[in-house]
XYZ file of C-alpha atoms in Angstrom:
458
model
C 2.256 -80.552 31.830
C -0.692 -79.299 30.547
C -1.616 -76.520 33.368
C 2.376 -75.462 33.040
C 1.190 -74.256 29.169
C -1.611 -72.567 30.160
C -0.501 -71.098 34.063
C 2.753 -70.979 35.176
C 4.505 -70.106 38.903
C 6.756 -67.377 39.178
C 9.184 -66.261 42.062
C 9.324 -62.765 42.377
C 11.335 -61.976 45.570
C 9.634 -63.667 48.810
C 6.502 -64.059 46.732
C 4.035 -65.912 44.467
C 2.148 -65.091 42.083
C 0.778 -66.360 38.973
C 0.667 -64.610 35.121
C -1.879 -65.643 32.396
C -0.490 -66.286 28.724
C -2.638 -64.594 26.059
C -3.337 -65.600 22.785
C -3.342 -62.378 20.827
C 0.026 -60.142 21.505
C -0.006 -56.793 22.955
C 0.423 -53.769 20.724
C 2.962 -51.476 21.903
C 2.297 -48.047 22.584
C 3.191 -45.337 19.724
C 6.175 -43.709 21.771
C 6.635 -43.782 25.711
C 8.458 -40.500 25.098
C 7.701 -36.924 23.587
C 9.089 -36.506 20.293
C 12.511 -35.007 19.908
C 12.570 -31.779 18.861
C 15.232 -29.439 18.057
C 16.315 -26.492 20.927
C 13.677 -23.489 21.141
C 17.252 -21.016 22.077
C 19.472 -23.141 20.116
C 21.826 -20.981 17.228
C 21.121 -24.246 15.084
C 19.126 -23.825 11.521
C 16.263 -26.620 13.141
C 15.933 -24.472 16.149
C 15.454 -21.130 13.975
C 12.800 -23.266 11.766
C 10.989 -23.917 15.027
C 10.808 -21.059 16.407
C 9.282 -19.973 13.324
C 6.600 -22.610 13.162
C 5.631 -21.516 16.732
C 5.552 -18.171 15.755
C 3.144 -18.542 12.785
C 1.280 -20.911 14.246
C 0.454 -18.000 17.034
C -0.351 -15.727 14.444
C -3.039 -18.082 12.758
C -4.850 -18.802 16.044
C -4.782 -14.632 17.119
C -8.052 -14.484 18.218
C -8.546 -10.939 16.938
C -7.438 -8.771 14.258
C -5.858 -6.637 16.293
C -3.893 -9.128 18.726
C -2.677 -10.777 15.494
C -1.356 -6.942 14.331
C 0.378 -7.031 17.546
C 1.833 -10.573 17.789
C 3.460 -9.976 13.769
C 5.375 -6.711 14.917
C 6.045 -7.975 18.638
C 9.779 -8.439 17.902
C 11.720 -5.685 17.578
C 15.329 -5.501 15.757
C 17.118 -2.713 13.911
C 14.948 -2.447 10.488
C 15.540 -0.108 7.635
C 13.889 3.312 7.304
C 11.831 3.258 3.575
C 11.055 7.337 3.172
C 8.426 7.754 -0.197
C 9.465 10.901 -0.673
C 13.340 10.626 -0.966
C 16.217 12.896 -2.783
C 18.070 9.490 -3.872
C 19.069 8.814 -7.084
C 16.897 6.383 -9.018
C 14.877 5.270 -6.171
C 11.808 4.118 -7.429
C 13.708 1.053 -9.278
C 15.091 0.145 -5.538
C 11.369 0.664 -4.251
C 10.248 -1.891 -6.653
C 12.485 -4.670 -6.070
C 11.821 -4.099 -1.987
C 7.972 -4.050 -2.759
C 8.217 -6.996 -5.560
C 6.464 -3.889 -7.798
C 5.738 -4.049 -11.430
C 5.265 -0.633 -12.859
C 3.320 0.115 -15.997
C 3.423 3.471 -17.697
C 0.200 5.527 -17.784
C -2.551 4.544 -16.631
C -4.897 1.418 -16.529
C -7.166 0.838 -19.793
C -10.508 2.670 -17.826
C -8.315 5.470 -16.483
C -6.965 6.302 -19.848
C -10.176 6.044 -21.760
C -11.760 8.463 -18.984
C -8.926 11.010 -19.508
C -8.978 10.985 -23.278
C -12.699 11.590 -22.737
C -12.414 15.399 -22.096
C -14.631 18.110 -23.648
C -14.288 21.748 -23.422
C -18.376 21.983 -22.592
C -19.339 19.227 -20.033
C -18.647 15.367 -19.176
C -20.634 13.038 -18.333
C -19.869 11.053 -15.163
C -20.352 7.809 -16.253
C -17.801 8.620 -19.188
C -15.126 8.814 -16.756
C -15.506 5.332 -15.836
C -16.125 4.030 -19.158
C -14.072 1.332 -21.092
C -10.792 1.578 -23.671
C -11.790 2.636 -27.291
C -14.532 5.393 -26.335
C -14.256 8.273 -28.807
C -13.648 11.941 -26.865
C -17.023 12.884 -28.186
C -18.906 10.482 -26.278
C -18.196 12.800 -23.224
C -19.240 15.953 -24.811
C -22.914 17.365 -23.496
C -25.872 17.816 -25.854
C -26.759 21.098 -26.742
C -29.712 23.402 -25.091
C -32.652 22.382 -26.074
C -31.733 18.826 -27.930
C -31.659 15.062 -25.668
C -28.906 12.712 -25.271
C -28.426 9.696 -28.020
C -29.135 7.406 -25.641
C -32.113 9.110 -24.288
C -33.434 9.540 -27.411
C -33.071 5.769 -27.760
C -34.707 4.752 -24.423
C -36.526 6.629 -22.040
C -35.788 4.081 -18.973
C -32.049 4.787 -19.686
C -32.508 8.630 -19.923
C -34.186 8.278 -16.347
C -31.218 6.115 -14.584
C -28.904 8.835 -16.624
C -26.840 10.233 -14.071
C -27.171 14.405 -15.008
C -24.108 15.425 -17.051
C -20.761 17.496 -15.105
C -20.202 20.598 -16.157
C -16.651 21.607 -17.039
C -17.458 25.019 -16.692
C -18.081 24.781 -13.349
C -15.358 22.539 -12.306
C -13.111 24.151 -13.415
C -14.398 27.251 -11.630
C -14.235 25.893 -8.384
C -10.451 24.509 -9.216
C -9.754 28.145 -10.200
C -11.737 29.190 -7.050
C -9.375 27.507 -4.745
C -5.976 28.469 -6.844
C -7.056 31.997 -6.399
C -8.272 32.148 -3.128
C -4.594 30.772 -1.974
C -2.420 32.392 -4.414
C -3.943 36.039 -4.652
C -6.835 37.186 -2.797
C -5.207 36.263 0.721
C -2.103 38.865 1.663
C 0.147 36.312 2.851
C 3.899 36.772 4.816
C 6.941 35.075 2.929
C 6.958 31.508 4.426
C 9.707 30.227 6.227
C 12.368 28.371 5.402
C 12.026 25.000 3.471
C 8.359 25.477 4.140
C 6.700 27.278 0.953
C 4.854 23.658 0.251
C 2.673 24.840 3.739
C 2.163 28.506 2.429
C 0.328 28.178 -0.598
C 0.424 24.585 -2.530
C -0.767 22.850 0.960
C -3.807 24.925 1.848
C -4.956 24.591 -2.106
C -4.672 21.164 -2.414
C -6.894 21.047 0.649
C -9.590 23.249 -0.197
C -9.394 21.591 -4.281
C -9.715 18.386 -2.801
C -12.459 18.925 0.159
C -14.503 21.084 -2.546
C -14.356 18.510 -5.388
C -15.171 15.861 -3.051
C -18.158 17.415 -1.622
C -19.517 18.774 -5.411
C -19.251 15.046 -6.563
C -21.148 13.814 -3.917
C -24.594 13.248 -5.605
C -22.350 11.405 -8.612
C -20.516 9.000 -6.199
C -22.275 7.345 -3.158
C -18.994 5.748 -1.718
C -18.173 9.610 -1.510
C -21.346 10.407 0.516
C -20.004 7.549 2.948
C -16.091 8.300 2.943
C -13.526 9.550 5.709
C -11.860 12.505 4.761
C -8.178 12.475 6.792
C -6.112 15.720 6.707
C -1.977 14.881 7.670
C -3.127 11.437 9.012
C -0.257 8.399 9.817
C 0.499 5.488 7.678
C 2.689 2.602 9.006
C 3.843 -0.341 7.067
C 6.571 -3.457 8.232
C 7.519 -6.315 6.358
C 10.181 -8.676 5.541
C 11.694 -8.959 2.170
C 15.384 -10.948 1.385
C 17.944 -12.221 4.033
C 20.927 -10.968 5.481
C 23.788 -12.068 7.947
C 23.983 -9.685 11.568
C 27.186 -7.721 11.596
C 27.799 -6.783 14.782
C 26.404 -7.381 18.645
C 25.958 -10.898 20.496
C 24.020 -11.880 17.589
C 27.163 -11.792 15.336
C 27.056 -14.037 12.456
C 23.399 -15.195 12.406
C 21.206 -15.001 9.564
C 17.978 -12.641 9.872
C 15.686 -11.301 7.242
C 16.021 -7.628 6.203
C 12.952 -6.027 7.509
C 11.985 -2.355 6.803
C 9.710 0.267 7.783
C 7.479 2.841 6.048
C 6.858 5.592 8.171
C 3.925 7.836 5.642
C 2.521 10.953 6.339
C -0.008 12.302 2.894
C -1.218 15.474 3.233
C -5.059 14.223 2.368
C -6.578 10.710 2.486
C -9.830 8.975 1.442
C -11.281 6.262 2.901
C -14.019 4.178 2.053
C -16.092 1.482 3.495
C -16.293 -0.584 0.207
C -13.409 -1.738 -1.755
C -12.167 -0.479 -5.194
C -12.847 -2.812 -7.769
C -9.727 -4.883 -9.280
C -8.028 -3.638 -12.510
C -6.659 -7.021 -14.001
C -6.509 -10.278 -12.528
C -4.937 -11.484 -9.597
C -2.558 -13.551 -11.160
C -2.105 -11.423 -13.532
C 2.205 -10.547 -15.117
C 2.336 -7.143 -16.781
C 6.446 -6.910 -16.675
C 9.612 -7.988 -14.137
C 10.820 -6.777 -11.004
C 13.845 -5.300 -11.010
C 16.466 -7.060 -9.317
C 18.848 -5.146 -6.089
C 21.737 -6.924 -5.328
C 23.101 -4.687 -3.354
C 22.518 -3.774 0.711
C 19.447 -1.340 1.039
C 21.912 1.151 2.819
C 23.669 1.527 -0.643
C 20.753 3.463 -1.917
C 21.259 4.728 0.767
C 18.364 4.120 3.684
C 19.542 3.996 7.377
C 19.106 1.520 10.062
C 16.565 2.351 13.505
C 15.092 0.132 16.362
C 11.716 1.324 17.259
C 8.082 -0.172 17.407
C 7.153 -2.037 14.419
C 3.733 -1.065 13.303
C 0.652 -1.445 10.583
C -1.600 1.640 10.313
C -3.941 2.514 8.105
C -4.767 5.927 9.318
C -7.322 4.612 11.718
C -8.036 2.119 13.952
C -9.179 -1.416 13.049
C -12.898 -1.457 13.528
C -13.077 2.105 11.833
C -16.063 1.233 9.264
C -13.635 3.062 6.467
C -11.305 0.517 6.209
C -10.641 0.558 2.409
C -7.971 3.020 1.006
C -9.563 5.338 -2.053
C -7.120 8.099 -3.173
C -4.404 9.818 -1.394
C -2.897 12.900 -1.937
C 1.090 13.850 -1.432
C 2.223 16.852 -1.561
C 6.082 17.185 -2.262
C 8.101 19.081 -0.234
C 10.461 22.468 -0.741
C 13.563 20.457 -0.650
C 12.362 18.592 -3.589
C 10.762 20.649 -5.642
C 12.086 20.491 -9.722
C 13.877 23.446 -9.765
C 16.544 22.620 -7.619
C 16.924 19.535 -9.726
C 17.388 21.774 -12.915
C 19.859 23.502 -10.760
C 21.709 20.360 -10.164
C 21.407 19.148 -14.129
C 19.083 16.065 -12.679
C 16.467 16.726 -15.087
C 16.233 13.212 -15.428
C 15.423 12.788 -11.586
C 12.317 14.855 -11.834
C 9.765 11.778 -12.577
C 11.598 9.713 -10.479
C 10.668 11.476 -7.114
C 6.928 11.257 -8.395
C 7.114 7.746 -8.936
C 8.984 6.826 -5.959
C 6.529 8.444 -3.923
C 3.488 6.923 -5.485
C 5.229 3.448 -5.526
C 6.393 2.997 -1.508
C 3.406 5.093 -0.271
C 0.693 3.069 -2.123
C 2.381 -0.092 -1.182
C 2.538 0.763 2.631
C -1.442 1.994 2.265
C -2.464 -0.815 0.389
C -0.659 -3.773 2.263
C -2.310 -2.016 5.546
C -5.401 -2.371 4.618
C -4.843 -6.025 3.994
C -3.273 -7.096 7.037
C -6.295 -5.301 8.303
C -9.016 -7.996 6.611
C -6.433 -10.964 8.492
C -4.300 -11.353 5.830
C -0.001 -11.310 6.179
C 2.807 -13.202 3.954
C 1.937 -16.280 5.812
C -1.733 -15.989 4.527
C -1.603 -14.208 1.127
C -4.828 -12.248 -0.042
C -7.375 -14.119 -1.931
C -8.430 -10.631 -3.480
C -6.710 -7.789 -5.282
C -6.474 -4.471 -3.191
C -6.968 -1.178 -5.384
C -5.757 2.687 -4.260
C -5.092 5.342 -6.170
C -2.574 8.207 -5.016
C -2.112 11.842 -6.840
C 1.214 13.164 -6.145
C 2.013 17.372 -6.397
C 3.831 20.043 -5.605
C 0.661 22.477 -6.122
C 1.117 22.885 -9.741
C 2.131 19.707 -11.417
C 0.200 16.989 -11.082
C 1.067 12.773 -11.215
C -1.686 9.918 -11.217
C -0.688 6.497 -9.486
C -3.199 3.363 -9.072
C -1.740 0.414 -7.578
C -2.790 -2.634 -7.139
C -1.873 -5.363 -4.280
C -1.750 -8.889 -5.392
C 0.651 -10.722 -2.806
C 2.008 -10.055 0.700
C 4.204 -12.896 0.583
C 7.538 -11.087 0.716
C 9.779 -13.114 2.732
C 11.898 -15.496 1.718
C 10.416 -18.482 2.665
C 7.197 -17.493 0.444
C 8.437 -15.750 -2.133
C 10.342 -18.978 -3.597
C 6.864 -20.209 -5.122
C 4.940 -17.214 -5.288
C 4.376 -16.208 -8.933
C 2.410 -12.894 -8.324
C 3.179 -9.439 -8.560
C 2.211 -6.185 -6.920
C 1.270 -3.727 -10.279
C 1.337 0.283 -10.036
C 0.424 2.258 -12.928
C 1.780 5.965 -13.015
C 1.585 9.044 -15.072
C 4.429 11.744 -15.864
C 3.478 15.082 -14.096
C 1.693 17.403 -15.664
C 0.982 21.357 -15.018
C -2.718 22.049 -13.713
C -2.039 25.796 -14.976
C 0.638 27.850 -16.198
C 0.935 31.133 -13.896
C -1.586 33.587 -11.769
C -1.518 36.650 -12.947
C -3.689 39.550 -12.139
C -6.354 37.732 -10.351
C -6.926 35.338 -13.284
C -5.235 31.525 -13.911
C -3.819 31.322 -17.357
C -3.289 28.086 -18.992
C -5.952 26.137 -17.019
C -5.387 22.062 -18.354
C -8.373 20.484 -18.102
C -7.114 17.076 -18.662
C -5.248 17.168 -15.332
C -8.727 18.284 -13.200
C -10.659 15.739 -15.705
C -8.116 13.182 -14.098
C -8.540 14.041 -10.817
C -12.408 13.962 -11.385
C -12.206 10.637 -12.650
C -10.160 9.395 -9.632
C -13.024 10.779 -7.084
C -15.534 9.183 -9.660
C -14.070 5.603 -8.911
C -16.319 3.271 -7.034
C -17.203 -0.530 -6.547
C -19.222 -1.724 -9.829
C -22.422 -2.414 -7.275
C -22.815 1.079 -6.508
C-alpha cells in the first residue's frame, strides 16, 4: 500500500509506464495563447484605437528625425487648405481656434519698451532689447564731446558698451532703398495683379538684406544667419474630429487635418533659438471657439503629400526660425477694401497672416528638434514675422507652447500657443521729387529691434 502512494502503474494503450507524485504543485503557465486583441482592419472603435497605438508607437522608435517626419505624414486623405494670406471675412478668429492661438494686442513687454525707446539723434542697441518702464531718453546718444552716464560711472562698462546706432544713418539707408525702387529706376507699368513684384517686393528685399548686413557687428546670431529669398514653408496637423461624407469610407469618424502651404517673401534663420517671452505654461486670454465646418469660412478640401518644412532641410545648421517677412499681395491691398466699405477687414488680413504663417514656421521647427502632439515640446519656440504691403508695416511675435492639437491630447492639455501683433503702421507718407516725406521712425526703430533680437548668451 505504501509504494501505491508514492508510485503508481498506469495503462496507457499497449504500454507501461510509471509517473512520480510531487510534493509541491506545478505553476501554470501565464497564458498558452497570445492575447486577444481587437482587428488591425476592423471598422470597430478598439480596432481604430489600435491602429493608433501602432502608429505612435512607430513614430517614437523612428530612428531618425527625418524617417519620423516621414512616418507622421505617410497617410494621405483629403485635408483642408489653410492660406495665411486670405480675402475671408474675419479669418484670423477661425485661425486661432484651428491653431489653439491666444492673441495679445501689441507687442510683448521688451518689444514695447524698445519701440517707445526712439530718439530723433541715435539709439543705442542694447536699448532695443531693454526691459518695460525705460524712459525714451535712455535711448537718446550723448552729445559730441561729453561720455555716456554709465560710462562715466564705470569704465569696464563703457568698454563692453556696444557703440551707439545712429538714426541718421538708418534711416538713410531705409530711404536709400525706398528711393532706389520707387524713383531713380525707370520702371514699365507692372502687370496685372502684380504691382506687389514691381516696386514693394524688390524694396523690402534690398531694406531687409541692407539692415541685416549694417547690424551685423551689433548682433552675432546675424553674422551666423541664413538669409532665404521666396523660400517654402509646409505645416500638417490634426485639430477636432469629423464624420467622412462620402466614398467607401462613409460614415467613419476621422480627425480634420489641414495643411499650410507658406511662401514669405524673406526669411531668417538662425542656428540658436530665440529666447522665451513668458512662461511655458503661461494663460494670457481664451481661444476662440469654431463650431462650425472649416469649409464655412470657407477653406477647400485637396489630397496631396502631407509635409513639414522649414525652408530647409533637417540637418541645415539654421534650424531656428528668427523673423520673416510677408509681403501682401495686389488683390489684397487696403484700398480695395475701402472700396468695398470693409474698413474693418483691413487689420484682419495682417493678423491672419502673421497668426497661420508663424504657427506653420514655428511648429516646423519643432517637429524638427523630435517633437509632435504625441510628444509635446518641453521648451517655448519664439519667431517673429513683419507683415507689408511696402508701405505699412505690422509686427507679430509668436510663441509655440504645445503641439498637442488632436483630440486625444488636447482633452488635458492646459497650454496655449500666444501671438502678439501690432496694427499697421505707414513707414512714410509719399515720394515725391526724389525725397521721402513723412519718414516714421518708430516703424524702422521696430524693425531694428526685431533684427536686434538674440539668445540672452550672446
Amino acid at each position: 500500500m505504501a509504494a501505491s502512494r508514492g508510485r503508481r502503474l498506469l495503462w496507457h494503450g499497449r504500454c507501461w509506464f510509471s509517473q512520480t507524485e510531487s510534493g509541491v504543485p506545478p505553476q501554470p503557465p501565464d497564458s498558452l495563447y497570445p492575447p486577444i486583441v481587437a482587428s488591425a482592419t476592423a471598422k470597430s472603435k478598439a480596432a481604430k484605437r489600435r491602429r493608433l497605438e501602432h502608429f505612435n508607437q512607430r513614430v517614437h522608435a523612428a530612428a531618425s528625425i527625418e524617417e519620423k517626419l516621414r512616418l507622421y505624414g505617410q497617410l494621405q486623405r483629403p485635408k483642408y487648405m489653410l492660406y495665411p494670406q486670405t480675402f475671408a471675412l474675419n479669418a484670423d478668429r477661425w485661425y486661432r481656434g484651428f491653431t489653439k492661438t491666444v492673441f495679445v494686442p501689441g507687442l510683448p513687454p521688451r518689444a514695447a519698451a524698445a519701440a517707445a525707446a526712439k530718439a530723433p539723434g541715435a539709439v543705442a542697441p542694447e536699448a532695443a532689447e531693454t526691459a518695460a518702464g525705460v524712459a525714451p531718453e535712455a535711448a537718446k546718444a550723448p552729445e559730441p564731446g561729453t561720455a555716456a552716464p554709465e560710462a562715466a560711472k564705470s569704465p569696464e562698462l563703457a568698454a563692453a558698451a556696444a557703440p551707439y546706432l545712429d538714426m541718421g544713418e538708418l534711416r538713410s539707408l531705409a530711404c536709400d532703398a525706398l528711393l532706389q525702387e520707387s524713383f531713380y529706376q525707370n520702371k514699365k507699368r507692372p502687370f496685372l495683379y502684380r504691382d506687389q513684384d514691381h516696386t514693394p517686393g524688390p524694396f523690402l528685399t534690398q531694406l531687409v538684406s541692407t539692415l541685416a548686413a549694417f547690424l551685423c557687428g551689433r548682433n552675432p546670431l546675424l553674422a551666423a544667419s541664413s538669409l532665404d529669398l521666396k523660400p517654402e514653408v509646409n505645416y500638417y496637423w490634426h485639430h477636432g474630429e469629423e464624420v467622412v461624407a462620402h466614398g467607401h469610407r462613409k460614415g467613419r469618424v476621422d480627425p480634420v487635418r489641414f495643411q499650410i502651404d507658406d511662401n514669405p517673401h524673406l526669411q531668417i534663420r538662425v542656428p540658436k533659438q530665440l529666447p522665451e517671452i513668458v512662461p511655458l505654461e503661461s494663460d494670457l486670454g481664451d481661444v476662440p471657439v469654431i463650431d462650425h465646418k472649416p469649409s464655412k469660412l470657407p477653406l477647400f478640401k485637396k489630397q496631396y503629400e502631407n509635409k513639414v518644412y522649414i525652408g530647409s532641410k533637417v540637418a541645415d545648421p539654421c534650424c531656428y526660425g528668427h523673423t520673416q517677412f510677408h509681403l501682401i499681395p495686389d488683390k489684397l491691398k487696403r484700398e480695395r477694401f475701402v472700396r468695398a466699405n470693409l474698413e474693418d477687414q483691413i487689420e484682419v488680413v495682417y493678423r491672419a497672416n502673421g497668426i497661420a504663417s508663424l504657427f506653420a514656421w514655428t511648429a516646423a521647427q519643432a517637429m524638427y528638434q523630435g517633437f509632435w502632439n504625441e510628444a509635446d515640446v518641453t521648451r517655448p519656440f519664439v519667431s517673429q514675422a513683419v507683415v507689408t504691403d511696402g508701405k505699412y508695416f505690422a509686427f507679430f511675435c509668436y510663441q509655440l507652447n504645445t503641439l498637442a492639437l488632436t483630440v486625444e491630447t488636447i482633452q488635458n492639455n492646459p497650454r496655449k500657443n500666444i501671438c502678439w501683433g501690432t496694427d499697421s503702421k505707414p513707414l512714410y507718407d509719399v515720394v515725391e521729387d526724389g525725397s521721402v516725406k513723412g519718414f516714421n521712425d518708430e516703424v524702422l526703430l521696430q524693425l531694428v529691434r526685431f533684427l536686434l533680437n538674440r539668445p540672452k548668451e550672446l
